[in-house]
Amino acid sequence: MKIPLDYICVKSGLLCNRCQSLIDKGEVEHYEVDVMKILLDLEETQFRELKDAVYHKAFKVDNLLILLVTSPPSMSHQKWIKIAKILQEKLGLKVRILEKSNNIKSTASQLLSPARVLGVNTVWLPDGSVQYVIRISRNEKRFLPADENSLETALSKIHAIPIKIRVE
């Protein structure tokens, strides 16, 4: 798996100057080192397909860990689900693995699944900024993987734009 830190640093737990500076700058969070270590171990033992995957970022919001990855064509959705379950057991957090995308609707659909996204509205605010509103059905609210505020925070971090979830 391609990761932002050096393999040796992640495997050993001792970080070189470059890797430590990435953590100090906030480009990589400290908890991500543990996640990368588990993913590299899984690549060596069970999931050889991970060698072609790319790890982009992990976001931790309350009790939810969201991984952004680019998946190789040989990797099935079912394998990602198995990897997420293994990470959940080892980290003690709820884990969602998302395919990296610049499309807000695509990211929201993956994160909010099994709840369906009805649509994404763009709201232009008076100060010239933009906010996105993701609409889901009232009947599907119970299927959300976490509370609305946590999911809004996570989506806003992923896309670096204010995003709200509206149940209608």
GROMACS .gro file of N, CA and C in nm:
model
  504
    1MET      N    1   0.085  -0.118   0.000
    1MET     CA    2   0.000   0.000   0.000
    1MET      C    3   0.089   0.124   0.000
    2LYS      N    4   0.050   0.217  -0.081
    2LYS     CA    5   0.125   0.343  -0.086
    2LYS      C    6   0.074   0.432   0.028
    3ILE      N    7   0.166   0.476   0.113
    3ILE     CA    8   0.130   0.557   0.228
    3ILE      C    9   0.217   0.683   0.231
    4PRO      N   10   0.172   0.789   0.300
    4PRO     CA   11   0.250   0.914   0.302
    4PRO      C   12   0.377   0.907   0.386
    5LEU      N   13   0.387   0.811   0.477
    5LEU     CA   14   0.506   0.798   0.561
    5LEU      C   15   0.594   0.685   0.507
    6ASP      N   16   0.717   0.676   0.558
    6ASP     CA   17   0.807   0.568   0.517
    6ASP      C   18   0.762   0.437   0.579
    7TYR      N   19   0.775   0.327   0.503
    7TYR     CA   20   0.734   0.196   0.552
    7TYR      C   21   0.810   0.158   0.679
    8ILE      N   22   0.939   0.180   0.679
    8ILE     CA   23   1.023   0.141   0.792
    8ILE      C   24   0.981   0.216   0.919
    9CYS      N   25   0.952   0.344   0.902
    9CYS     CA   26   0.909   0.425   1.018
    9CYS      C   27   0.777   0.372   1.076
   10VAL      N   28   0.683   0.341   0.988
   10VAL     CA   29   0.553   0.292   1.034
   10VAL      C   30   0.566   0.156   1.100
   11LYS      N   31   0.642   0.066   1.037
   11LYS     CA   32   0.657  -0.070   1.091
   11LYS      C   33   0.729  -0.070   1.226
   12SER      N   34   0.831   0.015   1.239
   12SER     CA   35   0.911   0.015   1.362
   12SER      C   36   0.848   0.101   1.472
   13GLY      N   37   0.772   0.202   1.432
   13GLY     CA   38   0.716   0.294   1.530
   13GLY      C   39   0.810   0.409   1.564
   14LEU      N   40   0.933   0.402   1.514
   14LEU     CA   41   1.030   0.511   1.532
   14LEU      C   42   1.032   0.596   1.406
   15LEU      N   43   0.998   0.723   1.419
   15LEU     CA   44   0.982   0.807   1.302
   15LEU      C   45   1.110   0.884   1.269
   16CYS      N   46   1.142   0.889   1.140
   16CYS     CA   47   1.257   0.969   1.095
   16CYS      C   48   1.217   1.117   1.099
   17ASN      N   49   1.311   1.205   1.068
   17ASN     CA   50   1.283   1.350   1.073
   17ASN      C   51   1.172   1.390   0.977
   18ARG      N   52   1.172   1.334   0.855
   18ARG     CA   53   1.071   1.369   0.755
   18ARG      C   54   0.932   1.329   0.804
   19CYS      N   55   0.919   1.205   0.850
   19CYS     CA   56   0.789   1.156   0.897
   19CYS      C   57   0.742   1.233   1.020
   20GLN      N   58   0.833   1.261   1.111
   20GLN     CA   59   0.799   1.336   1.232
   20GLN      C   60   0.753   1.477   1.197
   21SER      N   61   0.817   1.539   1.097
   21SER     CA   62   0.776   1.674   1.057
   21SER      C   63   0.637   1.673   0.994
   22LEU      N   64   0.601   1.565   0.922
   22LEU     CA   65   0.465   1.555   0.866
   22LEU      C   66   0.361   1.549   0.978
   23ILE      N   67   0.395   1.480   1.085
   23ILE     CA   68   0.303   1.471   1.199
   23ILE      C   69   0.298   1.605   1.272
   24ASP      N   70   0.415   1.669   1.290
   24ASP     CA   71   0.419   1.798   1.359
   24ASP      C   72   0.341   1.906   1.285
   25LYS      N   73   0.347   1.903   1.151
   25LYS     CA   74   0.274   2.001   1.069
   25LYS      C   75   0.124   1.973   1.068
   26GLY      N   76   0.084   1.852   1.105
   26GLY     CA   77  -0.058   1.817   1.104
   26GLY      C   78  -0.104   1.755   0.973
   27GLU      N   79  -0.011   1.728   0.882
   27GLU     CA   80  -0.049   1.665   0.755
   27GLU      C   81  -0.089   1.520   0.778
   28VAL      N   82  -0.027   1.458   0.879
   28VAL     CA   83  -0.061   1.321   0.919
   28VAL      C   84  -0.085   1.325   1.069
   29GLU      N   85  -0.197   1.269   1.113
   29GLU     CA   86  -0.228   1.265   1.255
   29GLU      C   87  -0.156   1.147   1.319
   30HIS      N   88  -0.136   1.155   1.450
   30HIS     CA   89  -0.062   1.050   1.520
   30HIS      C   90  -0.133   0.915   1.514
   31TYR      N   91  -0.267   0.916   1.525
   31TYR     CA   92  -0.342   0.790   1.522
   31TYR      C   93  -0.334   0.722   1.385
   32GLU      N   94  -0.303   0.799   1.279
   32GLU     CA   95  -0.293   0.741   1.145
   32GLU      C   96  -0.177   0.644   1.133
   33VAL      N   97  -0.072   0.663   1.214
   33VAL     CA   98   0.043   0.573   1.210
   33VAL      C   99  -0.002   0.432   1.248
   34ASP      N  100  -0.087   0.421   1.350
   34ASP     CA  101  -0.139   0.290   1.391
   34ASP      C  102  -0.223   0.227   1.281
   35VAL      N  103  -0.307   0.310   1.217
   35VAL     CA  104  -0.392   0.261   1.108
   35VAL      C  105  -0.305   0.210   0.993
   36MET      N  106  -0.203   0.287   0.955
   36MET     CA  107  -0.114   0.245   0.846
   36MET      C  108  -0.042   0.116   0.881
   37LYS      N  109  -0.001   0.103   1.006
   37LYS     CA  110   0.070  -0.019   1.049
   37LYS      C  111  -0.020  -0.142   1.033
   38ILE      N  112  -0.145  -0.130   1.075
   38ILE     CA  113  -0.239  -0.242   1.062
   38ILE      C  114  -0.261  -0.274   0.914
   39LEU      N  115  -0.278  -0.171   0.831
   39LEU     CA  116  -0.299  -0.193   0.687
   39LEU      C  117  -0.179  -0.262   0.623
   40LEU      N  118  -0.057  -0.222   0.661
   40LEU     CA  119   0.063  -0.286   0.606
   40LEU      C  120   0.072  -0.432   0.652
   41ASP      N  121   0.035  -0.459   0.777
   41ASP     CA  122   0.034  -0.597   0.826
   41ASP      C  123  -0.068  -0.681   0.749
   42LEU      N  124  -0.186  -0.623   0.722
   42LEU     CA  125  -0.289  -0.695   0.646
   42LEU      C  126  -0.243  -0.722   0.503
   43GLU      N  127  -0.169  -0.626   0.446
   43GLU     CA  128  -0.116  -0.644   0.310
   43GLU      C  129  -0.020  -0.764   0.306
   44GLU      N  130   0.063  -0.778   0.407
   44GLU     CA  131   0.161  -0.887   0.411
   44GLU      C  132   0.097  -1.022   0.438
   45THR      N  133  -0.010  -1.025   0.519
   45THR     CA  134  -0.066  -1.153   0.560
   45THR      C  135  -0.185  -1.198   0.476
   46GLN      N  136  -0.292  -1.118   0.469
   46GLN     CA  137  -0.417  -1.164   0.410
   46GLN      C  138  -0.451  -1.104   0.274
   47PHE      N  139  -0.431  -0.975   0.259
   47PHE     CA  140  -0.484  -0.904   0.143
   47PHE      C  141  -0.370  -0.853   0.055
   48ARG      N  142  -0.321  -0.937  -0.032
   48ARG     CA  143  -0.209  -0.900  -0.121
   48ARG      C  144  -0.250  -0.787  -0.217
   49GLU      N  145  -0.379  -0.775  -0.246
   49GLU     CA  146  -0.427  -0.671  -0.339
   49GLU      C  147  -0.400  -0.530  -0.286
   50LEU      N  148  -0.379  -0.517  -0.155
   50LEU     CA  149  -0.354  -0.385  -0.095
   50LEU      C  150  -0.226  -0.320  -0.147
   51LYS      N  151  -0.135  -0.398  -0.205
   51LYS     CA  152  -0.008  -0.340  -0.252
   51LYS      C  153  -0.031  -0.235  -0.360
   52ASP      N  154  -0.142  -0.244  -0.432
   52ASP     CA  155  -0.173  -0.146  -0.537
   52ASP      C  156  -0.267  -0.035  -0.491
   53ALA      N  157  -0.311  -0.043  -0.365
   53ALA     CA  158  -0.402   0.059  -0.312
   53ALA      C  159  -0.321   0.179  -0.264
   54VAL      N  160  -0.389   0.293  -0.257
   54VAL     CA  161  -0.324   0.416  -0.209
   54VAL      C  162  -0.403   0.467  -0.088
   55TYR      N  163  -0.331   0.487   0.023
   55TYR     CA  164  -0.389   0.545   0.145
   55TYR      C  165  -0.372   0.696   0.135
   56HIS      N  166  -0.481   0.771   0.148
   56HIS     CA  167  -0.472   0.917   0.138
   56HIS      C  168  -0.477   0.983   0.276
   57LYS      N  169  -0.580   0.951   0.354
   57LYS     CA  170  -0.598   1.022   0.482
   57LYS      C  171  -0.698   0.945   0.567
   58ALA      N  172  -0.689   0.964   0.697
   58ALA     CA  173  -0.789   0.911   0.790
   58ALA      C  174  -0.845   1.027   0.870
   59PHE      N  175  -0.972   1.023   0.896
   59PHE     CA  176  -1.038   1.126   0.976
   59PHE      C  177  -1.107   1.058   1.092
   60LYS      N  178  -1.085   1.112   1.211
   60LYS     CA  179  -1.146   1.056   1.332
   60LYS      C  180  -1.246   1.157   1.383
   61VAL      N  181  -1.373   1.117   1.388
   61VAL     CA  182  -1.478   1.204   1.439
   61VAL      C  183  -1.555   1.124   1.543
   62ASP      N  184  -1.547   1.166   1.669
   62ASP     CA  185  -1.608   1.094   1.781
   62ASP      C  186  -1.563   0.948   1.780
   63ASN      N  187  -1.657   0.856   1.760
   63ASN     CA  188  -1.624   0.713   1.763
   63ASN      C  189  -1.620   0.654   1.622
   64LEU      N  190  -1.599   0.738   1.523
   64LEU     CA  191  -1.600   0.695   1.383
   64LEU      C  192  -1.467   0.729   1.317
   65LEU      N  193  -1.407   0.630   1.252
   65LEU     CA  194  -1.282   0.650   1.178
   65LEU      C  195  -1.313   0.631   1.030
   66ILE      N  196  -1.277   0.733   0.950
   66ILE     CA  197  -1.304   0.728   0.807
   66ILE      C  198  -1.172   0.726   0.733
   67LEU      N  199  -1.153   0.626   0.649
   67LEU     CA  200  -1.031   0.615   0.568
   67LEU      C  201  -1.061   0.652   0.425
   68LEU      N  202  -0.978   0.738   0.366
   68LEU     CA  203  -0.988   0.770   0.225
   68LEU      C  204  -0.880   0.694   0.152
   69VAL      N  205  -0.920   0.611   0.056
   69VAL     CA  206  -0.825   0.530  -0.019
   69VAL      C  207  -0.858   0.537  -0.168
   70THR      N  208  -0.759   0.500  -0.249
   70THR     CA  209  -0.784   0.475  -0.391
   70THR      C  210  -0.764   0.327  -0.409
   71SER      N  211  -0.867   0.264  -0.458
   71SER     CA  212  -0.869   0.119  -0.466
   71SER      C  213  -0.817   0.071  -0.601
   72PRO      N  214  -0.737  -0.038  -0.602
   72PRO     CA  215  -0.695  -0.096  -0.730
   72PRO      C  216  -0.813  -0.169  -0.794
   73PRO      N  217  -0.811  -0.186  -0.927
   73PRO     CA  218  -0.923  -0.254  -0.994
   73PRO      C  219  -0.946  -0.397  -0.943
   74SER      N  220  -0.840  -0.462  -0.895
   74SER     CA  221  -0.854  -0.602  -0.851
   74SER      C  222  -0.920  -0.615  -0.714
   75MET      N  223  -0.939  -0.504  -0.644
   75MET     CA  224  -0.992  -0.507  -0.508
   75MET      C  225  -1.144  -0.495  -0.509
   76SER      N  226  -1.213  -0.594  -0.452
   76SER     CA  227  -1.359  -0.591  -0.449
   76SER      C  228  -1.409  -0.514  -0.327
   77HIS      N  229  -1.533  -0.471  -0.335
   77HIS     CA  230  -1.597  -0.398  -0.225
   77HIS      C  231  -1.604  -0.487  -0.100
   78GLN      N  232  -1.627  -0.616  -0.120
   78GLN     CA  233  -1.638  -0.710  -0.009
   78GLN      C  234  -1.508  -0.718   0.072
   79LYS      N  235  -1.394  -0.710   0.002
   79LYS     CA  236  -1.265  -0.716   0.072
   79LYS      C  237  -1.245  -0.592   0.158
   80TRP      N  238  -1.288  -0.475   0.106
   80TRP     CA  239  -1.278  -0.352   0.186
   80TRP      C  240  -1.363  -0.364   0.311
   81ILE      N  241  -1.479  -0.428   0.299
   81ILE     CA  242  -1.567  -0.446   0.416
   81ILE      C  243  -1.497  -0.535   0.520
   82LYS      N  244  -1.431  -0.641   0.474
   82LYS     CA  245  -1.357  -0.729   0.566
   82LYS      C  246  -1.244  -0.652   0.635
   83ILE      N  247  -1.173  -0.569   0.558
   83ILE     CA  248  -1.064  -0.489   0.614
   83ILE      C  249  -1.119  -0.392   0.719
   84ALA      N  250  -1.233  -0.329   0.689
   84ALA     CA  251  -1.295  -0.237   0.784
   84ALA      C  252  -1.331  -0.309   0.913
   85LYS      N  253  -1.382  -0.432   0.903
   85LYS     CA  254  -1.418  -0.508   1.024
   85LYS      C  255  -1.294  -0.541   1.106
   86ILE      N  256  -1.185  -0.578   1.041
   86ILE     CA  257  -1.061  -0.606   1.113
   86ILE      C  258  -1.010  -0.481   1.184
   87LEU      N  259  -1.014  -0.367   1.114
   87LEU     CA  260  -0.972  -0.240   1.175
   87LEU      C  261  -1.061  -0.205   1.295
   88GLN      N  262  -1.192  -0.230   1.282
   88GLN     CA  263  -1.284  -0.203   1.392
   88GLN      C  264  -1.246  -0.283   1.515
   89GLU      N  265  -1.214  -0.409   1.496
   89GLU     CA  266  -1.178  -0.494   1.610
   89GLU      C  267  -1.048  -0.447   1.674
   90LYS      N  268  -0.949  -0.413   1.592
   90LYS     CA  269  -0.818  -0.377   1.646
   90LYS      C  270  -0.815  -0.238   1.708
   91LEU      N  271  -0.893  -0.145   1.654
   91LEU     CA  272  -0.889  -0.007   1.702
   91LEU      C  273  -1.001   0.027   1.801
   92GLY      N  274  -1.105  -0.053   1.802
   92GLY     CA  275  -1.217  -0.026   1.891
   92GLY      C  276  -1.301   0.092   1.847
   93LEU      N  277  -1.296   0.125   1.718
   93LEU     CA  278  -1.375   0.235   1.662
   93LEU      C  279  -1.460   0.182   1.547
   94LYS      N  280  -1.567   0.253   1.516
   94LYS     CA  281  -1.645   0.221   1.397
   94LYS      C  282  -1.564   0.271   1.277
   95VAL      N  283  -1.546   0.187   1.175
   95VAL     CA  284  -1.460   0.222   1.062
   95VAL      C  285  -1.538   0.222   0.932
   96ARG      N  286  -1.519   0.326   0.853
   96ARG     CA  287  -1.574   0.335   0.717
   96ARG      C  288  -1.457   0.359   0.623
   97ILE      N  289  -1.450   0.282   0.515
   97ILE     CA  290  -1.347   0.301   0.414
   97ILE      C  291  -1.415   0.356   0.289
   98LEU      N  292  -1.371   0.474   0.246
   98LEU     CA  293  -1.431   0.542   0.132
   98LEU      C  294  -1.332   0.553   0.017
   99GLU      N  295  -1.384   0.540  -0.104
   99GLU     CA  296  -1.303   0.563  -0.223
   99GLU      C  297  -1.289   0.715  -0.237
  100LYS      N  298  -1.166   0.764  -0.251
  100LYS     CA  299  -1.141   0.908  -0.261
  100LYS      C  300  -1.208   0.963  -0.386
  101SER      N  301  -1.280   1.072  -0.368
  101SER     CA  302  -1.352   1.134  -0.478
  101SER      C  303  -1.368   1.283  -0.449
  102ASN      N  304  -1.368   1.363  -0.555
  102ASN     CA  305  -1.393   1.506  -0.539
  102ASN      C  306  -1.542   1.537  -0.545
  103ASN      N  307  -1.621   1.437  -0.579
  103ASN     CA  308  -1.765   1.452  -0.591
  103ASN      C  309  -1.829   1.437  -0.453
  104ILE      N  310  -1.895   1.540  -0.405
  104ILE     CA  311  -1.954   1.539  -0.272
  104ILE      C  312  -2.064   1.434  -0.261
  105LYS      N  313  -2.144   1.420  -0.364
  105LYS     CA  314  -2.253   1.322  -0.359
  105LYS      C  315  -2.198   1.180  -0.350
  106SER      N  316  -2.091   1.153  -0.424
  106SER     CA  317  -2.030   1.020  -0.421
  106SER      C  318  -1.976   0.988  -0.282
  107THR      N  319  -1.904   1.082  -0.224
  107THR     CA  320  -1.848   1.063  -0.090
  107THR      C  321  -1.960   1.046   0.013
  108ALA      N  322  -2.062   1.130   0.003
  108ALA     CA  323  -2.174   1.124   0.098
  108ALA      C  324  -2.247   0.990   0.085
  109SER      N  325  -2.267   0.942  -0.036
  109SER     CA  326  -2.335   0.814  -0.057
  109SER      C  327  -2.258   0.700   0.009
  110GLN      N  328  -2.125   0.702  -0.006
  110GLN     CA  329  -2.043   0.598   0.056
  110GLN      C  330  -2.047   0.606   0.208
  111LEU      N  331  -2.037   0.727   0.262
  111LEU     CA  332  -2.031   0.745   0.406
  111LEU      C  333  -2.165   0.717   0.474
  112LEU      N  334  -2.273   0.763   0.414
  112LEU     CA  335  -2.405   0.752   0.477
  112LEU      C  336  -2.472   0.618   0.452
  113SER      N  337  -2.416   0.536   0.368
  113SER     CA  338  -2.473   0.406   0.335
  113SER      C  339  -2.498   0.326   0.462
  114PRO      N  340  -2.607   0.257   0.476
  114PRO     CA  341  -2.708   0.219   0.378
  114PRO      C  342  -2.818   0.323   0.354
  115ALA      N  343  -2.815   0.436   0.425
  115ALA     CA  344  -2.911   0.542   0.396
  115ALA      C  345  -2.880   0.600   0.259
  116ARG      N  346  -2.984   0.631   0.182
  116ARG     CA  347  -2.965   0.684   0.048
  116ARG      C  348  -2.964   0.837   0.048
  117VAL      N  349  -2.881   0.892  -0.038
  117VAL     CA  350  -2.874   1.038  -0.054
  117VAL      C  351  -2.976   1.077  -0.161
  118LEU      N  352  -3.070   1.164  -0.124
  118LEU     CA  353  -3.170   1.210  -0.221
  118LEU      C  354  -3.110   1.311  -0.318
  119GLY      N  355  -3.020   1.395  -0.267
  119GLY     CA  356  -2.959   1.496  -0.352
  119GLY      C  357  -2.865   1.583  -0.272
  120VAL      N  358  -2.790   1.666  -0.345
  120VAL     CA  359  -2.698   1.761  -0.283
  120VAL      C  360  -2.732   1.899  -0.337
  121ASN      N  361  -2.763   1.991  -0.248
  121ASN     CA  362  -2.794   2.129  -0.286
  121ASN      C  363  -2.675   2.219  -0.257
  122THR      N  364  -2.653   2.316  -0.344
  122THR     CA  365  -2.550   2.415  -0.323
  122THR      C  366  -2.618   2.542  -0.272
  123VAL      N  367  -2.573   2.590  -0.158
  123VAL     CA  368  -2.631   2.712  -0.100
  123VAL      C  369  -2.525   2.821  -0.106
  124TRP      N  370  -2.558   2.930  -0.177
  124TRP     CA  371  -2.468   3.045  -0.187
  124TRP      C  372  -2.506   3.142  -0.076
  125LEU      N  373  -2.414   3.167   0.012
  125LEU     CA  374  -2.440   3.254   0.127
  125LEU      C  375  -2.412   3.400   0.090
  126PRO      N  376  -2.472   3.496   0.164
  126PRO     CA  377  -2.456   3.639   0.132
  126PRO      C  378  -2.311   3.687   0.130
  127ASP      N  379  -2.224   3.624   0.208
  127ASP     CA  380  -2.084   3.668   0.210
  127ASP      C  381  -2.003   3.612   0.093
  128GLY      N  382  -2.069   3.539   0.004
  128GLY     CA  383  -2.001   3.486  -0.115
  128GLY      C  384  -1.949   3.344  -0.098
  129SER      N  385  -1.961   3.288   0.023
  129SER     CA  386  -1.913   3.152   0.044
  129SER      C  387  -2.021   3.051   0.004
  130VAL      N  388  -1.978   2.926  -0.004
  130VAL     CA  389  -2.067   2.819  -0.048
  130VAL      C  390  -2.081   2.716   0.063
  131GLN      N  391  -2.202   2.664   0.076
  131GLN     CA  392  -2.228   2.556   0.170
  131GLN      C  393  -2.309   2.451   0.096
  132TYR      N  394  -2.284   2.325   0.124
  132TYR     CA  395  -2.359   2.217   0.059
  132TYR      C  396  -2.453   2.154   0.159
  133VAL      N  397  -2.572   2.117   0.113
  133VAL     CA  398  -2.671   2.052   0.196
  133VAL      C  399  -2.702   1.916   0.133
  134ILE      N  400  -2.678   1.810   0.210
  134ILE     CA  401  -2.705   1.675   0.164
  134ILE      C  402  -2.841   1.635   0.220
  135ARG      N  403  -2.930   1.595   0.131
  135ARG     CA  404  -3.066   1.561   0.171
  135ARG      C  405  -3.083   1.409   0.180
  136ILE      N  406  -3.140   1.365   0.293
  136ILE     CA  407  -3.176   1.224   0.307
  136ILE      C  408  -3.320   1.213   0.354
  137SER      N  409  -3.381   1.101   0.327
  137SER     CA  410  -3.520   1.078   0.364
  137SER      C  411  -3.534   1.059   0.514
  138ARG      N  412  -3.645   1.106   0.568
  138ARG     CA  413  -3.672   1.091   0.712
  138ARG      C  414  -3.678   0.942   0.749
  139ASN      N  415  -3.731   0.861   0.659
  139ASN     CA  416  -3.742   0.716   0.684
  139ASN      C  417  -3.605   0.650   0.692
  140GLU      N  418  -3.505   0.708   0.628
  140GLU     CA  419  -3.372   0.647   0.622
  140GLU      C  420  -3.278   0.699   0.730
  141LYS      N  421  -3.324   0.794   0.810
  141LYS     CA  422  -3.237   0.853   0.913
  141LYS      C  423  -3.184   0.747   1.009
  142ARG      N  424  -3.266   0.646   1.036
  142ARG     CA  425  -3.224   0.541   1.132
  142ARG      C  426  -3.110   0.455   1.078
  143PHE      N  427  -3.085   0.460   0.946
  143PHE     CA  428  -2.977   0.381   0.886
  143PHE      C  429  -2.841   0.452   0.888
  144LEU      N  430  -2.838   0.578   0.933
  144LEU     CA  431  -2.711   0.651   0.935
  144LEU      C  432  -2.610   0.581   1.026
  145PRO      N  433  -2.482   0.575   0.986
  145PRO     CA  434  -2.382   0.505   1.066
  145PRO      C  435  -2.341   0.577   1.195
  146ALA      N  436  -2.376   0.704   1.207
  146ALA     CA  437  -2.343   0.783   1.327
  146ALA      C  438  -2.443   0.898   1.335
  147ASP      N  439  -2.429   0.982   1.437
  147ASP     CA  440  -2.522   1.094   1.448
  147ASP      C  441  -2.492   1.199   1.340
  148GLU      N  442  -2.592   1.281   1.310
  148GLU     CA  443  -2.580   1.378   1.201
  148GLU      C  444  -2.463   1.475   1.218
  149ASN      N  445  -2.443   1.525   1.339
  149ASN     CA  446  -2.334   1.622   1.362
  149ASN      C  447  -2.198   1.561   1.331
  150SER      N  448  -2.176   1.438   1.374
  150SER     CA  449  -2.048   1.371   1.346
  150SER      C  450  -2.027   1.355   1.196
  151LEU      N  451  -2.133   1.315   1.127
  151LEU     CA  452  -2.123   1.294   0.982
  151LEU      C  453  -2.101   1.426   0.909
  152GLU      N  454  -2.168   1.532   0.954
  152GLU     CA  455  -2.147   1.665   0.894
  152GLU      C  456  -2.002   1.708   0.913
  153THR      N  457  -1.949   1.690   1.034
  153THR     CA  458  -1.810   1.726   1.062
  153THR      C  459  -1.715   1.647   0.974
  154ALA      N  460  -1.740   1.517   0.961
  154ALA     CA  461  -1.654   1.431   0.879
  154ALA      C  462  -1.655   1.474   0.733
  155LEU      N  463  -1.773   1.496   0.678
  155LEU     CA  464  -1.782   1.537   0.536
  155LEU      C  465  -1.717   1.674   0.515
  156SER      N  466  -1.735   1.764   0.612
  156SER     CA  467  -1.674   1.897   0.601
  156SER      C  468  -1.521   1.887   0.603
  157LYS      N  469  -1.467   1.796   0.686
  157LYS     CA  470  -1.321   1.777   0.691
  157LYS      C  471  -1.270   1.716   0.561
  158ILE      N  472  -1.342   1.618   0.509
  158ILE     CA  473  -1.298   1.549   0.387
  158ILE      C  474  -1.289   1.646   0.269
  159HIS      N  475  -1.392   1.730   0.254
  159HIS     CA  476  -1.396   1.820   0.138
  159HIS      C  477  -1.351   1.962   0.169
  160ALA      N  478  -1.322   1.993   0.294
  160ALA     CA  479  -1.278   2.127   0.337
  160ALA      C  480  -1.378   2.235   0.297
  161ILE      N  481  -1.506   2.201   0.302
  161ILE     CA  482  -1.615   2.293   0.270
  161ILE      C  483  -1.726   2.266   0.372
  162PRO      N  484  -1.798   2.369   0.418
  162PRO     CA  485  -1.909   2.342   0.511
  162PRO      C  486  -2.017   2.257   0.445
  163ILE      N  487  -2.053   2.146   0.511
  163ILE     CA  488  -2.154   2.056   0.459
  163ILE      C  489  -2.254   2.027   0.571
  164LYS      N  490  -2.382   2.036   0.540
  164LYS     CA  491  -2.489   2.006   0.635
  164LYS      C  492  -2.568   1.888   0.583
  165ILE      N  493  -2.629   1.814   0.676
  165ILE     CA  494  -2.718   1.705   0.640
  165ILE      C  495  -2.858   1.746   0.681
  166ARG      N  496  -2.953   1.737   0.587
  166ARG     CA  497  -3.091   1.774   0.616
  166ARG      C  498  -3.180   1.653   0.596
  167VAL      N  499  -3.257   1.621   0.698
  167VAL     CA  500  -3.350   1.510   0.691
  167VAL      C  501  -3.486   1.568   0.650
  168GLU      N  502  -3.545   1.514   0.544
  168GLU     CA  503  -3.674   1.568   0.499
  168GLU      C  504  -3.775   1.459   0.478
   0.00000   0.00000   0.00000
